[in-house]
Short mmCIF file of C-alpha atoms and ligand atoms in Angstrom, two decimals:
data_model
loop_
_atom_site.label_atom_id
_atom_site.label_comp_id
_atom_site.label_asym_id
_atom_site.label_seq_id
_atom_site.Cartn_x
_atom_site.Cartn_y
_atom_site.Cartn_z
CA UNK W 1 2.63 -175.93 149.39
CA UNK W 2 6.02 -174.64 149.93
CA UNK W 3 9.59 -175.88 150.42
CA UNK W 4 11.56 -174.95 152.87
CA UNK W 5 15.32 -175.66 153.28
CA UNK W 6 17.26 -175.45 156.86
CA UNK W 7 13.77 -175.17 158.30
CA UNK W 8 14.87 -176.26 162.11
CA UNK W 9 17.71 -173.68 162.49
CA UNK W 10 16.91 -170.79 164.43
CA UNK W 11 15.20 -168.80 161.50
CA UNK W 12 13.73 -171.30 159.63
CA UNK W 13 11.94 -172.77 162.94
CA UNK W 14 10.64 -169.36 163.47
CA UNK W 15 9.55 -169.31 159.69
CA UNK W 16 7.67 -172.68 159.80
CA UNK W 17 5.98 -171.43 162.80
CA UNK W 18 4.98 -168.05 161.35
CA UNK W 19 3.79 -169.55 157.99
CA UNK W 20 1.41 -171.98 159.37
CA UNK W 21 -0.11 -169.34 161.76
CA UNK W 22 -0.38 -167.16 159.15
CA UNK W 23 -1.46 -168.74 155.91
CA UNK W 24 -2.04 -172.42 156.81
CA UNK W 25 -0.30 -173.80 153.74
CA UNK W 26 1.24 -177.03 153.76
CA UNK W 27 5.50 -176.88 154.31
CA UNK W 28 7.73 -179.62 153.19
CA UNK W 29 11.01 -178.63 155.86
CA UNK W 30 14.41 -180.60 154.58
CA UNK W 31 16.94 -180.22 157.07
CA UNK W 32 20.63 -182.51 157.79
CA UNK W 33 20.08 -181.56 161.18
CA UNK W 34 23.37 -180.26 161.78
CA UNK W 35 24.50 -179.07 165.32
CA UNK W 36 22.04 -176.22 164.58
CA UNK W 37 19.01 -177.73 163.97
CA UNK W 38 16.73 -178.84 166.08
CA UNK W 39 13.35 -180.81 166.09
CA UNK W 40 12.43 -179.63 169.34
CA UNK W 41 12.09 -175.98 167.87
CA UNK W 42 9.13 -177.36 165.52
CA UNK W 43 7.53 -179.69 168.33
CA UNK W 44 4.60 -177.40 168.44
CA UNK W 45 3.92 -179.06 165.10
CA UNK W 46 3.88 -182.90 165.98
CA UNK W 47 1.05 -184.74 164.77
CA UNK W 48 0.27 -181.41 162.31
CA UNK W 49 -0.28 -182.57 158.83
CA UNK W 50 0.61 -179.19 157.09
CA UNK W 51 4.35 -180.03 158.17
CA UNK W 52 6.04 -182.46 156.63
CA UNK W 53 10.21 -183.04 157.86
CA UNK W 54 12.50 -184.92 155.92
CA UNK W 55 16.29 -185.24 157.44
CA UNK W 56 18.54 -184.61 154.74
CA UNK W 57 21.19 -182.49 152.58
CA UNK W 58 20.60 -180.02 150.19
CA UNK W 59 23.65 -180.73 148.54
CA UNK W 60 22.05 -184.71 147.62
CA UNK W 61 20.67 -183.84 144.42
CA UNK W 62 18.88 -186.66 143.60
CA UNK W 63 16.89 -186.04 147.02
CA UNK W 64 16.21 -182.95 146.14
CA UNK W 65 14.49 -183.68 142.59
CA UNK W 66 12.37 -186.33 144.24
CA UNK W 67 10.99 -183.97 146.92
CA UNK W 68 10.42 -181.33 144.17
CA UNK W 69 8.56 -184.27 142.27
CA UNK W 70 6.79 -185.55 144.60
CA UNK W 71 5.54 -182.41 146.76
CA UNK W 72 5.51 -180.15 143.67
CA UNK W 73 5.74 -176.57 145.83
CA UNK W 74 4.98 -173.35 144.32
CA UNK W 75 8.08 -171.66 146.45
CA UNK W 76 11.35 -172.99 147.28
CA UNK W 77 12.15 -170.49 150.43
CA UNK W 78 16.17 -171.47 151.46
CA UNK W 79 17.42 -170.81 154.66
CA UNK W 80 19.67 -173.64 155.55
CA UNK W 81 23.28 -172.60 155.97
CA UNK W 82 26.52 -172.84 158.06
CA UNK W 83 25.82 -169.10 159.81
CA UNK W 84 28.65 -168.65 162.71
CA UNK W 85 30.88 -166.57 161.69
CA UNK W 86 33.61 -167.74 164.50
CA UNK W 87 33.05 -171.42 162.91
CA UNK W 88 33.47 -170.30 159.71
CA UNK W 89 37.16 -168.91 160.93
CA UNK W 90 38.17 -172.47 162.82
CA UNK W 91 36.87 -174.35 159.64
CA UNK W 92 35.79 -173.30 156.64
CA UNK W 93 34.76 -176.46 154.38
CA UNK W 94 31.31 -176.98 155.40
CA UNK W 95 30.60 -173.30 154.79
CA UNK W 96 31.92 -173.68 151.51
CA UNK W 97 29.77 -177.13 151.16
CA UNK W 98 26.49 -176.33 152.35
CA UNK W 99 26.22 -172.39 151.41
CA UNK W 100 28.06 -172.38 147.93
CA UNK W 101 27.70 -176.22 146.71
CA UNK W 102 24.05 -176.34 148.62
CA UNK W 103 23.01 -173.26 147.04
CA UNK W 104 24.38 -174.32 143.55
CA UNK W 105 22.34 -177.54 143.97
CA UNK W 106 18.79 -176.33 144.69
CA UNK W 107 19.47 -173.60 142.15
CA UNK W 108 20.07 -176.44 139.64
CA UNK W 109 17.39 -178.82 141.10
CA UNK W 110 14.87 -175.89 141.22
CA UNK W 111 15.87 -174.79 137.11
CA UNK W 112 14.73 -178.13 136.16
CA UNK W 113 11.49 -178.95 137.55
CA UNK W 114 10.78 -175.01 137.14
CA UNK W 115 11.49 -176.09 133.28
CA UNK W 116 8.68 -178.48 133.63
CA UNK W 117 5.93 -176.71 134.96
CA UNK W 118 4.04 -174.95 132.46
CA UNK W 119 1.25 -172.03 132.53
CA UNK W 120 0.37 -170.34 135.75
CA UNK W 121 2.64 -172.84 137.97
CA UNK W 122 5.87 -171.64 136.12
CA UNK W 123 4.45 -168.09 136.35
CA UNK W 124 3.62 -168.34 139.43
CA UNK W 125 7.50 -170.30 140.90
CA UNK W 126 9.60 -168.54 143.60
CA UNK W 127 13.04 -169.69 144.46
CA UNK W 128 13.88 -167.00 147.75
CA UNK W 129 17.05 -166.83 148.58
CA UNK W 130 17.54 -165.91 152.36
CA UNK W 131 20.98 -164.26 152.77
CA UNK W 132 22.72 -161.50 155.01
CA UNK W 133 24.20 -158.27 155.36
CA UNK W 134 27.66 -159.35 155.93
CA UNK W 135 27.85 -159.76 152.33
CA UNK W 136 28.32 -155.88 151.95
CA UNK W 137 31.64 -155.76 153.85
CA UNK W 138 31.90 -153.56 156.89
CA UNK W 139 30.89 -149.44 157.04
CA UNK W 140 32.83 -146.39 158.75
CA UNK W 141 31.04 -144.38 161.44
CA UNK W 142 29.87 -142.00 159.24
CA UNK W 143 28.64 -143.92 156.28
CA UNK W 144 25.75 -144.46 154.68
CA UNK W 145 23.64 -147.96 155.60
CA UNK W 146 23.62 -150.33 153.18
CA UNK W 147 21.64 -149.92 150.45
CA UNK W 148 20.56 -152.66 147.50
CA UNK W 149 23.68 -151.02 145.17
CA UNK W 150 26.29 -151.71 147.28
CA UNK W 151 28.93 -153.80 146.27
CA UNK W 152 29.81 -156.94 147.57
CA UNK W 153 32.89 -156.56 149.61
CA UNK W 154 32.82 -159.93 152.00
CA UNK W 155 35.29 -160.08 154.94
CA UNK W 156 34.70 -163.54 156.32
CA UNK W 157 34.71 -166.93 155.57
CA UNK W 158 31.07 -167.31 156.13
CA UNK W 159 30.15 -164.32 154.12
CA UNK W 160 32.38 -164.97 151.39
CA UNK W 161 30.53 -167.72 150.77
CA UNK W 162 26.89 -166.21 151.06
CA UNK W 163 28.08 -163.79 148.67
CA UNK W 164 29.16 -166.54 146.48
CA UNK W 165 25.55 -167.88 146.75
CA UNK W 166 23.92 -164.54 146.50
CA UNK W 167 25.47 -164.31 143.08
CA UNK W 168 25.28 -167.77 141.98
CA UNK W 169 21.13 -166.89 142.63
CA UNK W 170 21.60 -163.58 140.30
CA UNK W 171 23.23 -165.72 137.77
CA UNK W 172 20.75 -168.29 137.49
CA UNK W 173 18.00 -165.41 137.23
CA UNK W 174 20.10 -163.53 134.39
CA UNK W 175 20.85 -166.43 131.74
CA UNK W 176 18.19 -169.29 132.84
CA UNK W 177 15.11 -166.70 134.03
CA UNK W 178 14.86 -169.01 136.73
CA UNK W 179 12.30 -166.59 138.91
CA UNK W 180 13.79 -165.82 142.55
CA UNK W 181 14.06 -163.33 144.77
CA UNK W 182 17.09 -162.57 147.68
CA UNK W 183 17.14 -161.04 150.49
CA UNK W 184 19.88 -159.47 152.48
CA UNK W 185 19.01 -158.90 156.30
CA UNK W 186 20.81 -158.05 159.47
CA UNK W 187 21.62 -159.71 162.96
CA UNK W 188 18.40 -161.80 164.15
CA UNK W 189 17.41 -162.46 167.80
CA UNK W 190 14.48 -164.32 169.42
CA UNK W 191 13.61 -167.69 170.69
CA UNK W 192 15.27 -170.72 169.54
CA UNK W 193 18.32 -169.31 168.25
CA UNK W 194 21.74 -171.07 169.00
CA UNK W 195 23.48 -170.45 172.10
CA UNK W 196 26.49 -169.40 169.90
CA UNK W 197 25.70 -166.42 168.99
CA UNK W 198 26.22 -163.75 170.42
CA UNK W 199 22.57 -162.12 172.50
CA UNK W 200 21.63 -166.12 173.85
CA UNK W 201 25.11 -166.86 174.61
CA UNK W 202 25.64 -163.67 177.18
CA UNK W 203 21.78 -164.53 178.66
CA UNK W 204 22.86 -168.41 178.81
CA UNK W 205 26.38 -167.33 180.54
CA UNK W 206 24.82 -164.80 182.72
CA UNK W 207 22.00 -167.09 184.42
CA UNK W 208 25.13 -169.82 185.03
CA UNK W 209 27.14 -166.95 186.53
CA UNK W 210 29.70 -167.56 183.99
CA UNK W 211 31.87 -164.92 181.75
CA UNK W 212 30.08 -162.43 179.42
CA UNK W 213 32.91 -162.72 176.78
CA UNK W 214 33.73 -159.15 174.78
CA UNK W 215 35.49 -159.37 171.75
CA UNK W 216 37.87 -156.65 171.16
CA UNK W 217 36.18 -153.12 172.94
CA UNK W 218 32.81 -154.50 172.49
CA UNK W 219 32.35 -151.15 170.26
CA UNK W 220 31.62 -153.43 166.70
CA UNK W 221 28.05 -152.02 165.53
CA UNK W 222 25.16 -154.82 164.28
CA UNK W 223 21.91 -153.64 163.10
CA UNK W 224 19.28 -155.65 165.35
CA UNK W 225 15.67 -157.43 164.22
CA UNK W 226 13.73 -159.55 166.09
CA UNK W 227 12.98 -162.79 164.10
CA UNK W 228 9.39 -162.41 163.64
CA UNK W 229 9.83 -159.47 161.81
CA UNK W 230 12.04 -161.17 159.17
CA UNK W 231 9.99 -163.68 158.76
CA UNK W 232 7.38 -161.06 158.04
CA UNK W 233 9.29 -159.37 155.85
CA UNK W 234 10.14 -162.93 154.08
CA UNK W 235 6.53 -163.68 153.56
CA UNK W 236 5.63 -159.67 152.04
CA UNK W 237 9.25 -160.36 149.18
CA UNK W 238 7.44 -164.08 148.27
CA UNK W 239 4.02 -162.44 148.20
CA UNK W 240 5.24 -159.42 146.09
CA UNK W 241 8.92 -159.04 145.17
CA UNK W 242 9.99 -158.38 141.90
CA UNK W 243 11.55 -161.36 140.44
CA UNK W 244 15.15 -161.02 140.14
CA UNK W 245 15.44 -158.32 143.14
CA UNK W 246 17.25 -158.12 146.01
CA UNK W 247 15.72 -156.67 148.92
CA UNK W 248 17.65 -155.17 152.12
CA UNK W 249 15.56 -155.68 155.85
CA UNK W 250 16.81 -154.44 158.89
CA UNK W 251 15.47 -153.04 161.90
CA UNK W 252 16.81 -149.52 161.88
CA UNK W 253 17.85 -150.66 165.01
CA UNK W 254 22.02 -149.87 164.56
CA UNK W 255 23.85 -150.72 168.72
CA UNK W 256 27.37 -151.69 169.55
CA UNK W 257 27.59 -154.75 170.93
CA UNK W 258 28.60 -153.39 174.84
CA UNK W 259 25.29 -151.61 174.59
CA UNK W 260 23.42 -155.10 173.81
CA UNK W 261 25.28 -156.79 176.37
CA UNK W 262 24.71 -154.18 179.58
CA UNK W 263 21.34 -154.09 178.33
CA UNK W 264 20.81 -158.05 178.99
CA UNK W 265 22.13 -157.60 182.19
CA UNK W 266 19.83 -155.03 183.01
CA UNK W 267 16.52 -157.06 182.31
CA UNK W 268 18.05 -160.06 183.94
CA UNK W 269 18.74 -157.70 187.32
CA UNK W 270 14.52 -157.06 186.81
CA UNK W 271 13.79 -160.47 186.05
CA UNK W 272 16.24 -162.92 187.65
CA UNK W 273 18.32 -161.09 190.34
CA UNK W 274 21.23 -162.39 191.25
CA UNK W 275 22.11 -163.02 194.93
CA UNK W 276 25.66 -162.72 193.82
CA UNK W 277 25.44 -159.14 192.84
CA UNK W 278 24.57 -157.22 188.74
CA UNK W 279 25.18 -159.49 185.88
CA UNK W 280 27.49 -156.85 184.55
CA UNK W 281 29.98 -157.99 186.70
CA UNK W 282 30.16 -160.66 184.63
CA UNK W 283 31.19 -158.62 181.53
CA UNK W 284 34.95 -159.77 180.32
CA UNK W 285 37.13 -158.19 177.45
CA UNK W 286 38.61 -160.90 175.86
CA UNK W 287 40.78 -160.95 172.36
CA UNK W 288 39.08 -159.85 169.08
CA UNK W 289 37.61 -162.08 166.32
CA UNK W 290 39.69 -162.37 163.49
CA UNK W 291 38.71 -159.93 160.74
CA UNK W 292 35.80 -158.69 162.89
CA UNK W 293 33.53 -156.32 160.60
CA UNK W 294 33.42 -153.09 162.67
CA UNK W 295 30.20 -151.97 161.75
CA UNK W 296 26.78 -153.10 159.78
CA UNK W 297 24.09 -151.00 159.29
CA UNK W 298 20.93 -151.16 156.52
CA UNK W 299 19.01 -149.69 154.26
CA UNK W 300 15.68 -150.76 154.61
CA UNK W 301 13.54 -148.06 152.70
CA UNK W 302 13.09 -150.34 149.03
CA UNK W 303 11.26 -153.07 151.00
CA UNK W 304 9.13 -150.39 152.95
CA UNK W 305 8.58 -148.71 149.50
CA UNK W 306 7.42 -151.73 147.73
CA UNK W 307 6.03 -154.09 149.68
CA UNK W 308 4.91 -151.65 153.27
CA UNK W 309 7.20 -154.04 155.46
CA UNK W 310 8.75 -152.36 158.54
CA UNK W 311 9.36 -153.87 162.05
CA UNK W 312 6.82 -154.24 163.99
CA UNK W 313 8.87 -154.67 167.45
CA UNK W 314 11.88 -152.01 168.60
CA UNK W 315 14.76 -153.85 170.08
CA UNK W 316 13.52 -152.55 173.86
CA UNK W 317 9.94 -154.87 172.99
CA UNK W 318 12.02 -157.68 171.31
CA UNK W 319 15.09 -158.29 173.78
CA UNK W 320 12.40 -157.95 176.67
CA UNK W 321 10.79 -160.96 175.08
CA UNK W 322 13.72 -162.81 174.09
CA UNK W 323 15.23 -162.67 177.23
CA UNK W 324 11.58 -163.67 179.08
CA UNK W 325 11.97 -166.26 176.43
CA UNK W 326 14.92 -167.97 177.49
CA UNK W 327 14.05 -167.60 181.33
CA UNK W 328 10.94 -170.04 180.26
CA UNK W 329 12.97 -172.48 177.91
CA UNK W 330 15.77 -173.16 180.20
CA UNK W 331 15.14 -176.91 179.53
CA UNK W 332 15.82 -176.05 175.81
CA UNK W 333 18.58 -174.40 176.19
CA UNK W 334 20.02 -177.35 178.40
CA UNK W 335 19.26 -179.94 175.63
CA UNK W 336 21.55 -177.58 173.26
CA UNK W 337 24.17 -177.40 175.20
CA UNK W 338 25.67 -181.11 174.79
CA UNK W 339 29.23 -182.57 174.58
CA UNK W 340 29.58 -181.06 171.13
CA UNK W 341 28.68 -177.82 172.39
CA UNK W 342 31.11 -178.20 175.08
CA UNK W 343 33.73 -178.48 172.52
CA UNK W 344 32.71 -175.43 170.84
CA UNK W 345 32.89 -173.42 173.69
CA UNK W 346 36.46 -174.46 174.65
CA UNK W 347 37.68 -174.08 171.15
CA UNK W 348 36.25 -170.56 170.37
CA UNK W 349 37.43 -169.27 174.12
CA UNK W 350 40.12 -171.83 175.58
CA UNK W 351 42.73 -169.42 173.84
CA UNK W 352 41.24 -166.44 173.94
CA UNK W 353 42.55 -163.67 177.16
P1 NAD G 401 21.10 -171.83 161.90
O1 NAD G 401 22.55 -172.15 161.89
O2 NAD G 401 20.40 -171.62 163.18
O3 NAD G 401 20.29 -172.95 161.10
C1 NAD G 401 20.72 -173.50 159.90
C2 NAD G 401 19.87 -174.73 159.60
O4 NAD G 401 20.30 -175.28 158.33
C3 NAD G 401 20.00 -175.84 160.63
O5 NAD G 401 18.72 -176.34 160.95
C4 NAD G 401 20.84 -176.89 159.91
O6 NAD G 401 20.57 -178.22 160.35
C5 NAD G 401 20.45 -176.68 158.46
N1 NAD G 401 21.49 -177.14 157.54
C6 NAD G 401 22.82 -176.84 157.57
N2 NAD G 401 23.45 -177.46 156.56
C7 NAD G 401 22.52 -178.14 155.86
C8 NAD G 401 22.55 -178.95 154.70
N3 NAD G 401 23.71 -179.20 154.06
N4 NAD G 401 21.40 -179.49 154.24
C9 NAD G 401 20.22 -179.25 154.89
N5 NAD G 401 20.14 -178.51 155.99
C10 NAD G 401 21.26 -177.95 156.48
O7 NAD G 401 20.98 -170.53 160.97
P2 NAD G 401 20.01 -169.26 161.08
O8 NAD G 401 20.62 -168.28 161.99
O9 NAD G 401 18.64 -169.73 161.31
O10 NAD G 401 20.13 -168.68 159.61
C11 NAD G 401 19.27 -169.15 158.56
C12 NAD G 401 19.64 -168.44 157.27
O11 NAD G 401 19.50 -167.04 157.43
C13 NAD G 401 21.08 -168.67 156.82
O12 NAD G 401 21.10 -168.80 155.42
C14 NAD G 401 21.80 -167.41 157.26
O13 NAD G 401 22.91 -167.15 156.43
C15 NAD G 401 20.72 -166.38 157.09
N6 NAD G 401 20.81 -165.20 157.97
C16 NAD G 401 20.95 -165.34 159.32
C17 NAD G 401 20.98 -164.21 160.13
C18 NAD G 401 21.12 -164.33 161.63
O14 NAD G 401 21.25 -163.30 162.31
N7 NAD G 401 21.07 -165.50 162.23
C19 NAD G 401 20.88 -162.94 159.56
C20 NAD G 401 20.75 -162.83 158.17
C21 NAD G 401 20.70 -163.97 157.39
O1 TDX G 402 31.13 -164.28 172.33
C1 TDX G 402 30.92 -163.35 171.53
N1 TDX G 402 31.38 -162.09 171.83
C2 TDX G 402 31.24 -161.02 171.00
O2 TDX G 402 31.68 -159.91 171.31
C3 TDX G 402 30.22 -163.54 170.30
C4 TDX G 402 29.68 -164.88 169.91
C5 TDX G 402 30.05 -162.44 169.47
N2 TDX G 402 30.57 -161.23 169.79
C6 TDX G 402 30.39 -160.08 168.87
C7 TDX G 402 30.78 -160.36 167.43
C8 TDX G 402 29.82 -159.50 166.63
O3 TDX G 402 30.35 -158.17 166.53
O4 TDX G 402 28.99 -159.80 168.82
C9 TDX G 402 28.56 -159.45 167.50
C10 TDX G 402 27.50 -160.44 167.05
O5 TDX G 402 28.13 -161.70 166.89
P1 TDX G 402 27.33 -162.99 166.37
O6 TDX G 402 26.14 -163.19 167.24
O7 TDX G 402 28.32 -164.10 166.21
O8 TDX G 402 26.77 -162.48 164.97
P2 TDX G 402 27.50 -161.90 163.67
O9 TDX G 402 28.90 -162.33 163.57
O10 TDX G 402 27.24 -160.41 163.64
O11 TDX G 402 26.63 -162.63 162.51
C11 TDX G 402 25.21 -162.80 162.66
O12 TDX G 402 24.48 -161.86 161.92
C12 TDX G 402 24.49 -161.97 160.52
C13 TDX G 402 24.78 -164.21 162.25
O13 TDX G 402 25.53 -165.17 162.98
C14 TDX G 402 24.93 -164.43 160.77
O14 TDX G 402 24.43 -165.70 160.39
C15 TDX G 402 24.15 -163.36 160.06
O15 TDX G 402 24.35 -163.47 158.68
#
């Protein structure tokens, strides 16, 4: 069996999911169960015995050793994070808690029972590391995507402190030969992901006629994947990644954010019209993110090369279902958007114009 970390989030639900469909082996899934996660993303799996949930930290170290003792997985695959950037700008410490000291903690949990496995289990131990492009910095029009080689060159709180993991992981690969593997992808999309973010937040607005907030002139550039296809390409780097590599995945999919946007409203004027006229109406320019990368863009040809992982969806198949996604899921969404949500929303654009 595997262990999965942060396995209710948006990703990680979607991982869970994928795993079991395709390969049917057992998943321990420890998860706080932060504002993010949610048990109602894995309810497909109630009364599945292949899924086991425990609520709590990865930062609780004596936890962590018991799971690994008890459960003794062949992976470790670690997803769970602080991952909004805007939070990460109102308040840092958690980002600094669960991605640095979190990361630091299974790295050190993982080194020992890895220590104690002998023959083909210790050959055989994966610690993946899931991180993000943001740790790269942020690319001119006219350069090159990222590639592997890039240097780290973080802008934000939140990436600052994947980067810090990302190398912590290198480290503990380097002097202890602890066997992982990292990977580096771009902006995800697709069911269950957080209304806080930027595609379900302008298809959550739009359907409650509210503002389609812009920051800055909505020209910022994200490379876009669906979330299937990561976890894909998540499952090809455990199958067959190098130990100690680093592997890029995007969607070759590069759009600036306006583009993204008007296209929402688009399939929502096919698939929900409005009485009240287009959703682009909607659309509202509102003051810039602090920092805000300008543009991400990757290099996803060492994966292909290696391991024969490409998307399988373009954005124009994915957003079509993501979109029909949240149309059918409108109860979900509701459920997600609580008191504390409430809060966010007024704190993030209360001050904004
Ligand atoms: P998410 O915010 O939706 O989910 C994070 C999950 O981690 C939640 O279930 C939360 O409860 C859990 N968690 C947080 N702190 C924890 C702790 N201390 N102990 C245990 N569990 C904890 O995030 P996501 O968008 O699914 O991202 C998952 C991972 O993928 C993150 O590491 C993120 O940096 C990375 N990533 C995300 C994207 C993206 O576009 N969303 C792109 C590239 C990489
Ligand atoms: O209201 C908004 N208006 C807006 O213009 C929001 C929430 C976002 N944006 C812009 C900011 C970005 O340029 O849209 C773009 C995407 O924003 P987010 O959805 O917040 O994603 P981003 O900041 O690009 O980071 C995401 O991709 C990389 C994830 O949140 C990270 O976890 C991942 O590592």
């Amino acid at each position: 069996m595997i262990l999965v970390t942060g396995g209710a989030g948006f990703i990680g639900a979607n991982f869970v999911l994928d795993w079991l469909a395709a390969t049917g082996e057992p998943v321990v899934n420890l998860d706080k169960l932060t504002y993010a996660g949610n048990l109602e993303n894995l309810q497909a799996l109630d009364g599945d015995g292949r899924h086991v949930f425990v609520r709590d930290d990865i930062c609780a170290r004596p936890l962590v050793d018991a799971l690994l003792a008890r459960h003794r997985p062949r992976a470790i695959v670690h997803f769970a994070a602080e991952s909004h950037v805007d939070r990460s700008i109102h308040g840092p410490d958690e980002f600094m808690r669960t991605n640095v000291e979190g990361t630091f903690t299974l790295l050190e949990a993982a080194r020992a029972y890895w220590n104690g496995l002998a023959g083909t289990d210790r050959d055989a131990f994966r610690f993946l590391h899931v991180s993000t492009d943001e740790v790269y910095g942020s690319l001119g029009p006219g350069d090159p995507p990222f590639a592997e080689t890039n240097p780290y060159q973080p802008n934000s709180p939140y990436s600052a402190s994947k980067a810090a993991a990302d190398h912590l992981v290198r480290a503990w690969h380097h002097t202890y030969g602890l066997p992982v593997l990292t990977t580096n992808c771009s902006n995800n999309y697709g069911p269950y992901q957080f209304p806080e973010k930027l595609i379900p937040l302008v298809i959550a607005n739009a359907l409650a006629g509210k503002p389609l907030p812009i920051y800055g002139d909505g020209m910022n550039v994200r490379d876009w994947l669906y979330v299937g296809d990561h976890c894909a390409a998540i499952r090809a780097v455990l199958a067959g990644g190098r130990r100690g590599e680093t592997y890029n995945i995007g969607g070759w999919n590069e759009m600036p954010n306006l583009t993204i946007v008007k296209t929402i409203c688009t399939l929502l004027d096919e698939m929900k019209p409005d009485s009240g006229g287009r959703y682009e109406r909607l659309i509202t320019f509102v003051a810039d993110r602090p920092g805000h990368d300008r543009r991400y863009a990757i290099d996803a040809r060492k994966i292909e090369r290696e391991l024969a992982w490409r998307p399988a969806e373009t954005f124009e198949t994915g957003i079509r279902k993501t979109v029909h996604w949240y149309l059918e899921h409108q109860d979900w969404v509701a459920h997600v958007q609580s008191g504390a949500y409430r809060e966010w929303v007024q704190k993030n654009y209360g001050g904004r114009e």
